[in-house]
Coordinates of C-alpha atoms in Angstrom, one line a residue:
M1 CA 0.0 0.0 0.0
K2 CA 2.8 2.4 0.9
K3 CA 4.6 1.5 -2.3
S4 CA 1.5 2.3 -4.4
L5 CA 1.1 5.6 -2.6
V6 CA 4.7 6.5 -3.2
A7 CA 4.4 5.6 -6.9
A8 CA 1.2 7.6 -7.2
S9 CA 2.9 10.5 -5.4
I10 CA 5.8 10.4 -7.8
I11 CA 3.4 10.4 -10.8
V12 CA 1.5 13.4 -9.4
V13 CA 4.7 15.3 -8.7
L14 CA 6.0 14.5 -12.2
G15 CA 2.7 15.5 -13.7
A16 CA 2.6 18.7 -11.8
A17 CA 6.2 19.4 -12.8
W18 CA 5.5 18.7 -16.4
T19 CA 2.4 20.9 -16.3
G20 CA 4.3 23.7 -14.7
A21 CA 7.2 23.3 -17.1
S22 CA 4.8 23.2 -20.0
W23 CA 3.1 26.4 -18.8
Y24 CA 6.4 28.1 -18.3
T25 CA 7.8 27.0 -21.7
G26 CA 4.5 28.3 -23.2
K27 CA 5.2 31.7 -21.6
L28 CA 8.9 31.6 -22.8
I29 CA 7.7 30.9 -26.3
E30 CA 5.4 33.9 -26.3
Q31 CA 8.2 36.1 -25.1
R32 CA 10.6 34.8 -27.8
M33 CA 8.1 35.2 -30.6
G34 CA 8.8 38.9 -31.0
E35 CA 12.6 38.2 -31.3
M36 CA 12.1 35.4 -33.8
V37 CA 9.9 37.5 -36.0
E38 CA 12.4 40.4 -36.0
I39 CA 15.2 38.0 -37.1
A40 CA 12.9 36.6 -39.8
N41 CA 12.2 40.1 -41.1
S42 CA 15.8 41.0 -41.1
E43 CA 16.5 37.9 -43.3
L44 CA 13.7 38.8 -45.6
K45 CA 15.1 42.3 -46.1
S46 CA 18.6 40.9 -46.8
Y47 CA 17.6 38.2 -49.3
L48 CA 14.4 39.8 -50.8
P49 CA 15.0 43.5 -50.5
N50 CA 12.5 44.4 -53.2
A51 CA 9.7 42.0 -52.2
G52 CA 8.1 44.6 -50.0
I53 CA 6.8 42.1 -47.4
K54 CA 7.0 41.7 -43.6
L55 CA 6.2 38.9 -41.2
S56 CA 4.1 39.4 -38.0
F57 CA 2.3 37.1 -35.5
E58 CA -1.2 37.5 -34.1
N59 CA -4.0 35.7 -32.2
Y60 CA -1.6 33.9 -29.8
Q61 CA -3.7 31.7 -27.6
R62 CA -1.6 30.1 -24.9
G63 CA -2.9 27.0 -23.2
L64 CA -1.5 24.7 -20.6
F65 CA 0.2 22.1 -22.9
S66 CA -0.2 23.8 -26.2
S67 CA -0.9 27.1 -27.9
Q68 CA -2.2 28.5 -31.1
A69 CA -0.7 31.3 -33.2
R70 CA -1.1 32.8 -36.7
Y71 CA 1.9 34.1 -38.6
V72 CA 1.1 36.5 -41.5
L73 CA 3.0 37.9 -44.4
R74 CA 1.7 41.3 -45.6
A75 CA 2.9 44.2 -47.7
D76 CA 5.0 46.7 -45.9
D77 CA 4.5 49.7 -48.3
S78 CA 8.3 49.9 -48.9
V79 CA 7.9 49.4 -52.6
P80 CA 5.4 50.8 -55.2
T81 CA 2.2 48.9 -55.3
D82 CA 2.7 47.8 -58.9
N83 CA 6.0 46.1 -58.0
A84 CA 5.0 44.6 -54.6
Q85 CA 4.6 40.9 -54.2
L86 CA 1.5 41.4 -52.1
K87 CA -1.1 44.1 -52.7
P88 CA -2.6 46.0 -49.8
G89 CA -5.1 43.8 -48.0
E90 CA -3.6 40.6 -49.3
E91 CA -2.0 38.1 -46.9
I92 CA -0.3 34.7 -46.7
A93 CA -1.0 33.1 -43.4
F94 CA 0.5 30.1 -41.5
L95 CA -1.4 28.4 -38.8
E96 CA 0.7 27.2 -35.9
T97 CA 0.0 24.6 -33.3
I98 CA 2.6 24.8 -30.6
S99 CA 3.2 21.9 -28.2
H100 CA 5.0 23.1 -25.1
G101 CA 8.2 21.5 -23.7
P102 CA 10.2 20.2 -22.0
F103 CA 8.6 17.0 -23.5
P104 CA 6.3 18.2 -26.2
V105 CA 3.5 15.7 -26.9
A106 CA 4.0 15.9 -30.6
Q107 CA 7.6 14.7 -30.1
L108 CA 6.7 12.0 -27.7
K109 CA 4.3 10.5 -30.3
K110 CA 7.4 10.1 -32.6
L111 CA 9.4 8.6 -29.7
Y112 CA 11.7 11.6 -29.6
L113 CA 12.6 11.8 -25.9
L114 CA 15.1 14.6 -25.7
P115 CA 13.9 17.7 -23.9
S116 CA 13.1 20.8 -26.1
L117 CA 11.4 24.1 -25.7
A118 CA 8.5 23.3 -28.1
S119 CA 7.3 21.4 -31.1
V120 CA 5.4 23.3 -33.8
H121 CA 3.1 22.0 -36.5
S122 CA 2.6 24.5 -39.4
K123 CA 0.4 24.6 -42.4
L124 CA -0.9 27.2 -44.9
E125 CA -4.3 28.9 -44.3
N126 CA -6.7 29.2 -47.2
T127 CA -6.8 33.0 -47.8
P128 CA -8.1 34.9 -50.9
R129 CA -4.5 35.3 -52.1
L130 CA -4.0 31.5 -52.1
K131 CA -7.4 30.6 -53.4
T132 CA -6.1 29.3 -56.8
L133 CA -3.4 27.3 -55.1
F134 CA -5.9 25.6 -52.8
E135 CA -8.1 24.8 -55.8
I136 CA -5.1 23.0 -57.4
T137 CA -4.3 21.1 -54.3
K138 CA -8.0 20.2 -53.8
G139 CA -8.4 22.1 -50.5
Q140 CA -5.2 20.8 -48.9
S141 CA -2.3 22.8 -47.6
L142 CA 0.6 22.6 -50.1
F143 CA 2.9 21.6 -47.3
S144 CA 3.0 20.8 -43.6
A145 CA 6.0 21.3 -41.3
E146 CA 7.1 19.9 -38.0
T147 CA 9.6 22.0 -36.1
R148 CA 11.4 21.2 -32.9
I149 CA 12.7 24.3 -31.0
A150 CA 15.6 23.6 -28.7
F151 CA 16.1 25.6 -25.5
S152 CA 19.1 27.2 -27.2
G153 CA 16.8 28.6 -29.9
D154 CA 18.0 26.3 -32.7
T155 CA 15.3 24.7 -34.8
A156 CA 15.1 21.4 -36.7
T157 CA 12.3 21.3 -39.3
T158 CA 10.9 18.6 -41.5
I159 CA 8.6 19.8 -44.4
D160 CA 6.5 17.5 -46.5
V161 CA 5.3 18.9 -49.8
I162 CA 2.3 17.0 -51.1
P163 CA 2.1 15.7 -54.7
V164 CA 0.3 18.0 -57.1
E165 CA -1.3 17.4 -60.5
F166 CA -2.7 20.2 -62.5
R167 CA -4.0 20.4 -66.0
G168 CA -5.1 23.7 -67.6
D169 CA -6.2 24.5 -71.1
K170 CA -2.7 24.4 -72.5
N171 CA -0.4 23.9 -69.5
S172 CA 0.0 21.0 -67.1
L173 CA 2.1 20.1 -64.0
R174 CA 2.8 16.8 -62.4
F175 CA 4.8 17.1 -59.2
S176 CA 5.6 14.0 -57.1
G177 CA 6.1 15.9 -53.9
A178 CA 9.2 16.7 -51.9
K179 CA 10.7 16.4 -48.5
I180 CA 12.8 19.1 -46.9
N181 CA 14.9 18.9 -43.8
A182 CA 16.3 22.1 -42.4
D183 CA 18.3 22.8 -39.3
V184 CA 18.7 26.5 -38.6
G185 CA 20.6 28.2 -35.8
R186 CA 19.0 30.7 -33.4
D187 CA 20.5 33.7 -35.2
M188 CA 19.7 32.1 -38.6
K189 CA 23.3 32.3 -39.6
T190 CA 23.9 28.5 -39.7
T191 CA 21.9 26.2 -41.9
V192 CA 21.9 22.5 -42.8
L193 CA 19.6 21.7 -45.7
D194 CA 18.5 18.6 -47.5
V195 CA 15.8 18.6 -50.3
T196 CA 14.7 15.7 -52.4
N197 CA 12.1 15.4 -55.2
D198 CA 11.6 12.3 -57.4
S199 CA 9.9 13.7 -60.4
T200 CA 8.5 17.0 -61.9
I201 CA 6.9 17.3 -65.3
I202 CA 5.9 20.6 -66.8
S203 CA 4.2 21.0 -70.2
A204 CA 3.4 24.2 -72.1
P205 CA 3.1 25.4 -75.7
N206 CA 6.1 27.2 -77.2
Q207 CA 6.0 30.2 -79.6
F208 CA 5.4 28.0 -82.6
G209 CA 2.3 26.3 -81.0
Q210 CA 4.1 23.1 -80.3
I211 CA 3.7 21.4 -77.0
G212 CA 7.0 21.4 -75.1
Q213 CA 7.7 19.2 -72.1
I214 CA 10.4 19.4 -69.4
R215 CA 10.9 16.4 -67.1
L216 CA 13.2 16.5 -64.1
Q217 CA 14.0 13.3 -62.3
G218 CA 16.0 12.6 -59.1
L219 CA 16.5 16.2 -57.8
M220 CA 18.6 16.5 -54.6
L221 CA 19.9 19.7 -52.9
T222 CA 22.2 19.7 -49.9
G223 CA 23.9 22.4 -48.0
N224 CA 25.8 23.1 -44.8
T225 CA 26.5 26.8 -44.6
H226 CA 27.2 29.6 -42.1
Q227 CA 27.7 33.3 -42.3
N228 CA 30.8 35.2 -41.4
Q229 CA 31.1 38.7 -39.9
F230 CA 30.2 40.3 -43.2
N231 CA 27.2 38.0 -43.7
L232 CA 28.8 36.1 -46.5
S233 CA 27.6 32.5 -46.8
L234 CA 30.4 30.0 -46.4
G235 CA 30.4 26.2 -46.4
E236 CA 29.3 23.5 -48.8
Q237 CA 26.3 23.3 -51.2
A238 CA 25.4 20.8 -53.9
V239 CA 22.7 20.3 -56.5
N240 CA 22.4 16.9 -58.2
L241 CA 19.9 16.0 -61.0
K242 CA 19.7 12.5 -62.2
Q243 CA 18.1 13.3 -65.5
L244 CA 16.6 16.2 -67.5
N245 CA 14.6 15.6 -70.7
V246 CA 13.1 18.1 -73.1
S247 CA 10.6 17.0 -75.8
I248 CA 8.6 18.7 -78.5
D249 CA 5.2 17.3 -79.5
G250 CA 6.2 14.0 -77.8
K251 CA 9.6 13.7 -79.5
E252 CA 12.6 13.9 -77.3
T253 CA 15.0 16.6 -78.4
L254 CA 17.4 16.9 -75.5
S255 CA 18.5 14.6 -72.7
M256 CA 21.0 15.4 -70.0
E257 CA 22.2 12.8 -67.4
G258 CA 24.1 13.2 -64.2
I259 CA 24.0 17.0 -63.7
K260 CA 26.1 17.9 -60.7
L261 CA 27.0 21.3 -59.2
A262 CA 29.0 21.6 -56.0
T263 CA 30.4 24.7 -54.3
Q264 CA 32.7 25.1 -51.3
F265 CA 33.9 28.3 -49.7
D266 CA 36.1 28.8 -46.6
E267 CA 37.6 31.7 -44.8
Q268 CA 41.1 32.0 -43.4
D269 CA 42.7 35.2 -42.0
S270 CA 40.0 37.4 -43.6
K271 CA 40.6 35.8 -47.0
L272 CA 38.1 33.7 -48.9
D273 CA 39.0 30.6 -50.8
G274 CA 36.4 28.7 -52.8
Q275 CA 35.8 26.3 -55.7
I276 CA 32.9 25.5 -58.0
N277 CA 32.7 22.1 -59.5
Y278 CA 30.4 21.3 -62.5
A279 CA 29.9 17.9 -64.1
L280 CA 27.7 16.4 -66.8
D281 CA 27.8 12.7 -67.4
A282 CA 26.1 12.7 -70.8
I283 CA 24.2 15.0 -73.2
K284 CA 22.1 13.6 -76.1
I285 CA 20.6 15.8 -78.8
Q286 CA 17.9 14.0 -80.9
G287 CA 19.4 10.7 -79.8
N288 CA 23.0 11.7 -80.7
N289 CA 25.4 11.3 -77.8
F290 CA 27.6 14.5 -77.7
G291 CA 29.6 13.3 -74.8
S292 CA 30.3 14.5 -71.2
G293 CA 32.0 17.4 -69.6
K294 CA 33.3 18.9 -66.4
L295 CA 34.6 22.2 -65.0
L296 CA 36.6 22.9 -61.9
L297 CA 36.8 26.6 -61.0
K298 CA 38.9 27.8 -58.1
I299 CA 39.0 31.3 -56.5
N300 CA 41.7 32.2 -53.9
N301 CA 42.7 35.1 -51.7
L302 CA 39.5 37.1 -52.0
D303 CA 39.2 40.0 -49.5
D304 CA 36.0 39.3 -47.5
K305 CA 35.4 43.0 -46.8
G306 CA 36.0 43.9 -50.4
V307 CA 33.6 41.2 -51.5
K308 CA 30.9 42.6 -49.2
E309 CA 31.3 46.2 -50.4
F310 CA 31.3 45.0 -54.0
S311 CA 28.1 43.0 -53.5
E312 CA 26.3 45.8 -51.8
R313 CA 27.3 48.6 -54.2
Y314 CA 26.9 46.6 -57.4
N315 CA 23.5 45.2 -56.4
Q316 CA 22.2 48.6 -55.5
Q317 CA 23.4 50.2 -58.7
T318 CA 22.1 47.2 -60.8
M319 CA 18.7 47.5 -59.2
A320 CA 18.6 51.2 -59.9
L321 CA 19.6 50.5 -63.5
L322 CA 16.8 47.9 -63.8
Q323 CA 14.2 50.4 -62.7
H324 CA 15.1 52.6 -65.7
G325 CA 16.0 49.7 -68.0
E326 CA 12.8 50.0 -70.0
M327 CA 13.8 53.4 -71.2
L328 CA 17.2 52.2 -72.5
S329 CA 18.0 50.4 -75.7
P330 CA 19.6 46.9 -75.3
E331 CA 22.9 48.3 -76.4
D332 CA 22.8 51.2 -73.9
Y333 CA 21.7 48.8 -71.1
Q334 CA 24.6 46.4 -71.9
Q335 CA 27.1 49.2 -72.0
Q336 CA 25.9 50.7 -68.7
S337 CA 25.9 47.3 -67.0
A338 CA 29.5 46.7 -68.1
A339 CA 30.5 50.1 -66.9
L340 CA 29.0 49.4 -63.5
L341 CA 31.0 46.2 -63.3
L342 CA 34.2 47.9 -64.3
K343 CA 33.6 50.7 -61.9
N344 CA 33.2 48.4 -58.9
L345 CA 35.7 45.8 -59.9
P346 CA 38.6 47.3 -57.8
L347 CA 36.6 46.4 -54.7
L348 CA 36.6 42.8 -55.7
L349 CA 40.3 42.8 -56.5
K350 CA 41.5 43.9 -53.0
G351 CA 44.2 41.5 -51.8
N352 CA 45.4 40.4 -55.3
P353 CA 43.0 37.4 -55.7
S354 CA 43.6 34.6 -58.2
L355 CA 41.3 32.5 -60.4
S356 CA 42.0 29.2 -62.1
I357 CA 40.2 26.7 -64.3
A358 CA 41.7 23.3 -63.9
P359 CA 40.3 22.0 -66.1
L360 CA 37.4 22.6 -68.4
S361 CA 37.1 19.4 -70.4
W362 CA 34.8 17.8 -72.9
Q363 CA 34.9 14.1 -74.0
N364 CA 33.2 12.2 -76.7
S365 CA 33.8 8.8 -78.4
K366 CA 36.8 10.1 -80.3
G367 CA 38.8 11.8 -77.6
E368 CA 38.9 14.5 -74.9
S369 CA 39.6 18.3 -75.2
S370 CA 40.9 20.3 -72.3
F371 CA 41.4 23.9 -71.4
T372 CA 43.3 25.3 -68.4
L373 CA 43.5 28.9 -67.2
S374 CA 45.3 30.7 -64.4
I375 CA 44.9 34.4 -63.7
D376 CA 46.6 36.4 -61.0
F377 CA 44.7 39.7 -60.5
L378 CA 46.2 43.0 -59.5
D379 CA 44.9 45.2 -56.7
P380 CA 44.6 48.6 -58.4
A381 CA 45.6 50.3 -55.1
Q382 CA 48.9 48.5 -55.3
A383 CA 49.4 48.9 -59.1
S384 CA 52.4 50.7 -60.6
T385 CA 52.0 54.1 -62.2
T386 CA 51.9 52.5 -65.7
A387 CA 49.1 50.3 -64.7
E388 CA 47.1 53.1 -63.1
T389 CA 47.3 55.3 -66.1
S390 CA 46.7 52.6 -68.7
E391 CA 43.4 52.4 -70.5
Q392 CA 43.8 48.7 -71.0
P393 CA 41.9 46.7 -68.4
L394 CA 44.4 43.9 -68.8
V395 CA 47.2 46.1 -67.6
R396 CA 45.2 47.7 -64.8
F397 CA 43.7 44.6 -63.3
V398 CA 45.8 41.6 -64.3
K399 CA 49.3 40.6 -63.2
K400 CA 49.7 37.3 -65.0
I401 CA 47.7 34.9 -67.2
D402 CA 48.5 31.4 -68.3
A403 CA 46.2 29.5 -70.6
N404 CA 46.4 26.2 -72.6
L405 CA 44.0 24.6 -75.0
K406 CA 44.2 21.1 -76.5
I407 CA 41.7 19.7 -79.0
P408 CA 42.2 16.3 -80.7
V409 CA 41.4 16.6 -84.4
S410 CA 39.4 13.4 -84.4
M411 CA 37.3 14.6 -81.4
A412 CA 36.5 17.9 -83.1
A413 CA 35.6 16.2 -86.3
E414 CA 33.2 13.9 -84.5
A415 CA 31.5 16.8 -82.8
M416 CA 31.2 18.7 -86.1
A417 CA 29.8 15.6 -87.9
Q418 CA 27.2 15.1 -85.2
T419 CA 26.1 18.7 -85.6
A420 CA 25.8 18.2 -89.4
K421 CA 23.7 15.2 -88.9
L422 CA 21.3 17.2 -86.8
Q423 CA 20.9 19.5 -89.8
G424 CA 19.6 16.5 -91.9
H425 CA 22.8 15.4 -93.6
S426 CA 23.7 11.8 -94.1
E427 CA 26.5 10.1 -92.2
A428 CA 28.8 10.2 -95.2
D429 CA 28.0 13.8 -96.0
A430 CA 28.3 14.8 -92.4
Q431 CA 31.8 13.3 -92.2
K432 CA 32.9 15.1 -95.4
M433 CA 31.5 18.4 -94.2
A434 CA 33.2 18.0 -90.8
Q435 CA 36.6 17.4 -92.4
M436 CA 36.3 20.3 -94.7
Q437 CA 35.1 22.7 -92.0
L438 CA 37.8 21.6 -89.6
Q439 CA 40.5 22.0 -92.3
Q440 CA 39.3 25.6 -93.0
L441 CA 39.2 26.5 -89.4
A442 CA 42.7 25.0 -88.8
T443 CA 44.1 26.8 -91.8
L444 CA 42.6 30.1 -90.7
G445 CA 43.8 29.6 -87.1
Q446 CA 47.3 28.9 -88.2
A447 CA 47.3 31.8 -90.6
L448 CA 46.3 34.1 -87.7
Q449 CA 48.9 32.5 -85.5
L450 CA 46.2 31.6 -82.9
I451 CA 46.7 27.8 -82.9
T452 CA 49.3 25.2 -83.7
L453 CA 48.7 21.7 -85.2
K454 CA 51.0 18.9 -84.3
D455 CA 50.4 15.1 -83.9
D456 CA 46.7 15.7 -84.8
I457 CA 46.3 18.0 -81.8
I458 CA 45.1 21.5 -82.2
S459 CA 46.8 23.5 -79.5
N460 CA 47.0 27.1 -78.1
S461 CA 49.2 28.4 -75.4
F462 CA 49.0 32.0 -74.0
H463 CA 51.1 33.7 -71.4
Y464 CA 50.9 37.3 -70.2
A465 CA 53.1 39.1 -67.7
D466 CA 54.8 42.5 -67.4
N467 CA 52.8 43.9 -70.3
Q468 CA 54.2 41.2 -72.7
I469 CA 52.4 38.4 -74.5
E470 CA 53.7 35.0 -75.5
L471 CA 51.4 33.3 -77.9
N472 CA 52.3 29.8 -79.0
G473 CA 55.9 30.4 -78.1
K474 CA 56.1 33.7 -80.0
K475 CA 56.6 36.9 -78.0
M476 CA 54.9 40.2 -78.8
S477 CA 53.8 43.4 -77.2
L478 CA 50.3 43.9 -75.9
P479 CA 49.4 46.4 -78.7
A480 CA 50.6 43.9 -81.3
F481 CA 48.4 41.2 -79.8
T482 CA 45.3 43.3 -79.6
G483 CA 46.0 44.4 -83.2
L484 CA 45.6 40.8 -84.3
F485 CA 41.9 41.2 -83.6
G486 CA 41.6 44.7 -84.9
I487 CA 41.3 46.1 -81.4
A488 CA 44.1 48.7 -81.4
G489 CA 46.8 49.9 -83.8
D490 CA 48.5 48.4 -86.8
E491 CA 51.1 46.4 -84.9
G492 CA 49.0 43.2 -85.2
D493 CA 49.0 43.5 -89.0
D494 CA 52.8 44.0 -88.9
Y495 CA 53.1 40.9 -86.8
L496 CA 51.0 38.8 -89.1
Q497 CA 53.0 39.9 -92.1
S498 CA 56.3 39.1 -90.4
E499 CA 55.2 35.8 -88.9
Q500 CA 53.2 34.0 -91.6
P501 CA 53.7 30.2 -91.1
D502 CA 55.5 28.5 -94.0
E503 CA 53.5 25.3 -93.7
V504 CA 50.2 27.0 -94.4
T505 CA 49.6 26.6 -98.1
P506 CA 46.8 28.7 -99.5
P507 CA 44.3 26.9 -101.8
E508 CA 44.8 27.2 -105.6
N509 CA 43.1 30.3 -106.8
S510 CA 41.0 30.4 -109.9
G511 CA 39.6 33.8 -109.4
E512 CA 40.4 36.8 -107.2
T513 CA 43.2 36.2 -104.8
P514 CA 42.6 37.3 -101.1
K515 CA 44.8 40.0 -99.9
S516 CA 46.3 37.8 -97.2
E517 CA 47.8 35.6 -100.0
Q518 CA 49.5 38.5 -102.0
P519 CA 53.4 38.5 -101.9
D520 CA 54.7 40.8 -99.3
E521 CA 57.0 42.8 -101.6
A522 CA 54.9 42.8 -104.8
P523 CA 55.1 46.4 -106.2
Q524 CA 51.9 48.2 -107.4
V525 CA 51.7 47.9 -111.2
E526 CA 50.4 51.0 -112.9
Q527 CA 50.5 52.2 -116.5
P528 CA 51.5 55.9 -116.6
G529 CA 50.6 58.3 -119.2
E530 CA 54.3 59.0 -119.8
T531 CA 57.2 56.8 -118.7
P532 CA 60.5 58.4 -118.1
K533 CA 63.3 56.9 -120.2
S534 CA 65.6 56.9 -117.3
E535 CA 63.6 54.2 -115.5
Q536 CA 63.6 51.7 -118.5
P537 CA 66.4 49.1 -119.0
D538 CA 68.5 50.0 -122.0
Q539 CA 69.0 46.6 -123.7
A540 CA 66.7 44.3 -121.7
P541 CA 65.0 41.9 -124.2
Q542 CA 61.3 42.1 -124.0
A543 CA 58.9 39.2 -123.6
E544 CA 55.7 38.8 -125.5
Q545 CA 52.7 40.3 -123.7
P546 CA 49.1 39.0 -124.4
A547 CA 46.5 41.4 -125.7
E548 CA 44.5 41.3 -122.4
A549 CA 45.9 40.2 -119.1
P550 CA 43.3 38.5 -116.9
K551 CA 42.4 40.4 -113.8
S552 CA 43.2 37.3 -111.7
E553 CA 46.9 37.9 -112.4
Q554 CA 46.8 41.3 -110.9
P555 CA 47.2 42.2 -107.2
D556 CA 44.0 43.4 -105.5
Q557 CA 45.4 46.7 -104.5
A558 CA 47.1 47.5 -107.8
P559 CA 45.6 50.7 -109.1
Q560 CA 44.3 50.4 -112.7
A561 CA 45.6 52.8 -115.3
E562 CA 44.1 53.3 -118.7
Q563 CA 46.5 53.2 -121.6
P564 CA 45.9 55.3 -124.8
A565 CA 44.9 53.4 -127.9
E566 CA 48.0 54.8 -129.7
A567 CA 51.0 55.9 -127.7
P568 CA 52.8 58.9 -129.2
K569 CA 56.2 58.1 -130.6
S570 CA 57.8 60.7 -128.4
E571 CA 56.8 58.5 -125.4
Q572 CA 58.3 55.3 -126.7
P573 CA 62.0 54.4 -126.8
D574 CA 63.7 53.9 -130.2
Q575 CA 64.5 50.2 -129.7
A576 CA 61.3 48.8 -128.2
P577 CA 58.0 49.9 -127.0
Q578 CA 57.7 50.1 -123.2
A579 CA 55.9 47.6 -121.1
E580 CA 53.6 48.6 -118.3
Q581 CA 55.6 50.3 -115.5
P582 CA 54.7 51.3 -111.9
A583 CA 54.0 55.0 -111.5
E584 CA 56.8 55.3 -109.0
A585 CA 59.0 52.3 -109.3
P586 CA 62.1 52.4 -107.2
K587 CA 65.3 52.1 -109.2
S588 CA 66.5 49.4 -106.8
E589 CA 63.8 47.1 -108.0
Q590 CA 64.7 47.4 -111.7
P591 CA 68.3 46.3 -112.5
D592 CA 69.9 47.7 -115.6
Q593 CA 70.9 44.4 -117.2
A594 CA 68.5 41.9 -115.5
P595 CA 66.6 40.1 -118.2
Q596 CA 62.8 40.1 -117.7
V597 CA 61.0 36.8 -117.0
E598 CA 58.2 35.9 -119.4
Q599 CA 54.8 35.9 -117.6
P600 CA 51.9 33.7 -118.8
A601 CA 48.4 34.9 -119.3
E602 CA 47.1 33.2 -116.2
A603 CA 49.9 32.6 -113.6
P604 CA 48.9 31.2 -110.2
K605 CA 50.0 33.3 -107.3
S606 CA 51.9 30.4 -105.7
E607 CA 54.3 30.5 -108.7
Q608 CA 55.1 34.2 -108.5
P609 CA 58.2 35.2 -106.5
D610 CA 58.1 37.8 -103.8
Q611 CA 59.8 40.3 -106.1
A612 CA 57.3 40.7 -109.0
P613 CA 59.1 40.5 -112.4
Q614 CA 58.6 43.2 -115.0
V615 CA 56.4 42.2 -118.0
E616 CA 58.2 42.4 -121.4
Q617 CA 56.8 43.5 -124.7
P618 CA 58.1 42.5 -128.2
A619 CA 61.0 44.6 -129.4
E620 CA 58.9 46.0 -132.3
A621 CA 55.2 45.6 -131.7
P622 CA 53.0 46.7 -134.6
K623 CA 50.3 49.1 -133.7
S624 CA 47.7 46.4 -134.6
E625 CA 49.0 44.2 -131.8
Q626 CA 48.5 46.9 -129.1
P627 CA 45.1 46.7 -127.4
D628 CA 42.9 49.8 -127.3
E629 CA 43.0 49.6 -123.5
A630 CA 46.0 48.0 -121.9
A631 CA 45.2 46.0 -118.8
A632 CA 47.4 46.8 -115.8
H633 CA 49.2 43.9 -114.2

C-alpha cells in the first residue's frame, strides 16, 4: 500500500512538474516570438530587398500544454504597389499549433525523448490570395511542417510537400512531392539543408504552337553553410539532378544525365577561398550522344570586406539600372551594365586574388579536349604608375595569365559531324563536311597565329606578364596582340605579315586572290601616261605580252591605269615599246641588265616570287598588236 502511494505521489509530482514546465515554456515561447519575428524580417530584407513584405504574428492563444498562433505575411508599403509581391489587404498566413516543452506531446508521439522548448506544427491557411493554389491542391495545404525548437533557440524542421497534379487548357504540371529537412541556428546564420524530389513534369506550348515538355528526375539539394562577420555565406552546397529531358510534341530533343554542381567556400585570415565544380555525365541531342564534360573553377585570396562592399554597391546600382531599363535600348543597357561592373571591380580585387580553371574538359567517343586557365589579378591600389594610367583593363587589373588549350582533331571532327547530322545530312556527307570545316578553321587559325597543329592535336598556349604576350611560343607586345583582332593599332598587322607560317599553303586560286595571299613585296603595277626613259632598262630583251591580261593575275590593291589606244612616238623608246611600268618604281627594283621573265596569261599566285618581275613586250610591236585599252598587271 505504501509503495503504491509512493508511486502515485511520484506520478503526481512529475505530472505537476510537467504541467508547470509546459506552462512556463509556453510563456517563454510567447516572449521569444517577437525576437524570432524580428530575425525573420531581417533575413527577408537581406535576401528579398524588393519583395516589400514583412512577417508578423497575431492571435496567440496560450494553453497549458499547447498554444495556437497565426503568422502572417503582408505588404510593408516599402515598394510601389505595382512592384509589390502582395497588394494592400492581401496576406499569406501560416497556422501554428505549438506543443510546449520540456517534452512536447508531438515529439513523444514520434518517440523523440530529448527535452526541447517546443514542437510546432505548421500549415498554410486558405486565404483569398491563395485561393487558386488551394483549388489546385483540392483544398489541402501545399505543405505541412514539423519544427522542434531547442532551449538554445536552434530549430530542426521537416517539411512535407504534397504531390500536385494540375491540367489547364494548354499547361500541365505533375509534381511527385518533396521532402525538406532544415536545421537552422537561433540567429539564422547557420543552416543545414536537404531537399529531395523524385519527379517533376511541366508541359506548355512554345512560340510555334508546339507542346513542349520538361521532365526532371531525381533532384537533390544539400547544404551546410554559415555566415561570417560580413554575412557572406560559407560552407558547402550541392545540387544533383539524375536526368533532364526536353521533348517537343512527344519527340525527345534533349537529354542530360548526371548533372552535378557543388560549391565550397572557406575563410582564413579574412581571405576567402572557394571552388565551384560542375559535371555532366552525358548529353544527347535528338538521340546523338555528344559526350560528357566537367569544369573545376577555383578562387583564392578574395578579401572578405571587399567582396561585401562590391556585393552591396553593385547590387544597389544594378537594381537602380533595372528600374530605368525599359527606357534604354539593349545596347545602352549592356554598356551601362559593363560600366557598373568595371567601376566596382577594384573592390573585388583587393588583396590580389587569383582564379583558375583546372580543367574545363569535354569528352566524346573520339577523344577529350581540355582547357586550363590561371589568372593572378592585381589590386589597383597597389598597381604601378603605368598600370594606373593605362586604358587597357588587362594592364590595370591583371598581373599574370597562363592558358592552354588542346583539342584532338578526331574529337573535333566527330562533334562537327554530329552537328551536321542534326541538320539533316547523311552520315557520309556529315563526315565530309566536318573534315572540310575543320580544315578551313585550322588553316585560318594557323594563318592568324592563334593555334598550332601537331600530332593531330590543335593547341594554343597563351602567357601574359609584365605587359608582354607570349602566344604559342612567339613573344609580342600587348598592342601587337590586340592588333591581331583589330582592337588597337597596326602592330598586329605587322606581326601577321612578319610571322606567316611556312607550312600553311593557300588553296589554288581560280579567281580573285585574297589580300592575305599576296606577296609581301609585290610592287603596285600601274600604266602611266608618260614613262621616263631613265627608268627603263637600255638593252633588256622584252617578252611577248598578251593582248589582255586576266584580272586574276593582278594584285588586289594595284591601281588600274588606262593606256591610250596609240602611244605617241615621243613617249616610246627607239628600240622597243615600253611595257607597263609602276607609277613610282624604285630604281633598286629594276636592275639595268637583268633580263625580264616571261609571264603567262594566267599565272597562279603560288608560282610568283616575292619580287614581282617586269612584263616584257616585243621589241617591235606593230600598232595592230597593241590593245585599245592596256590591262594593268
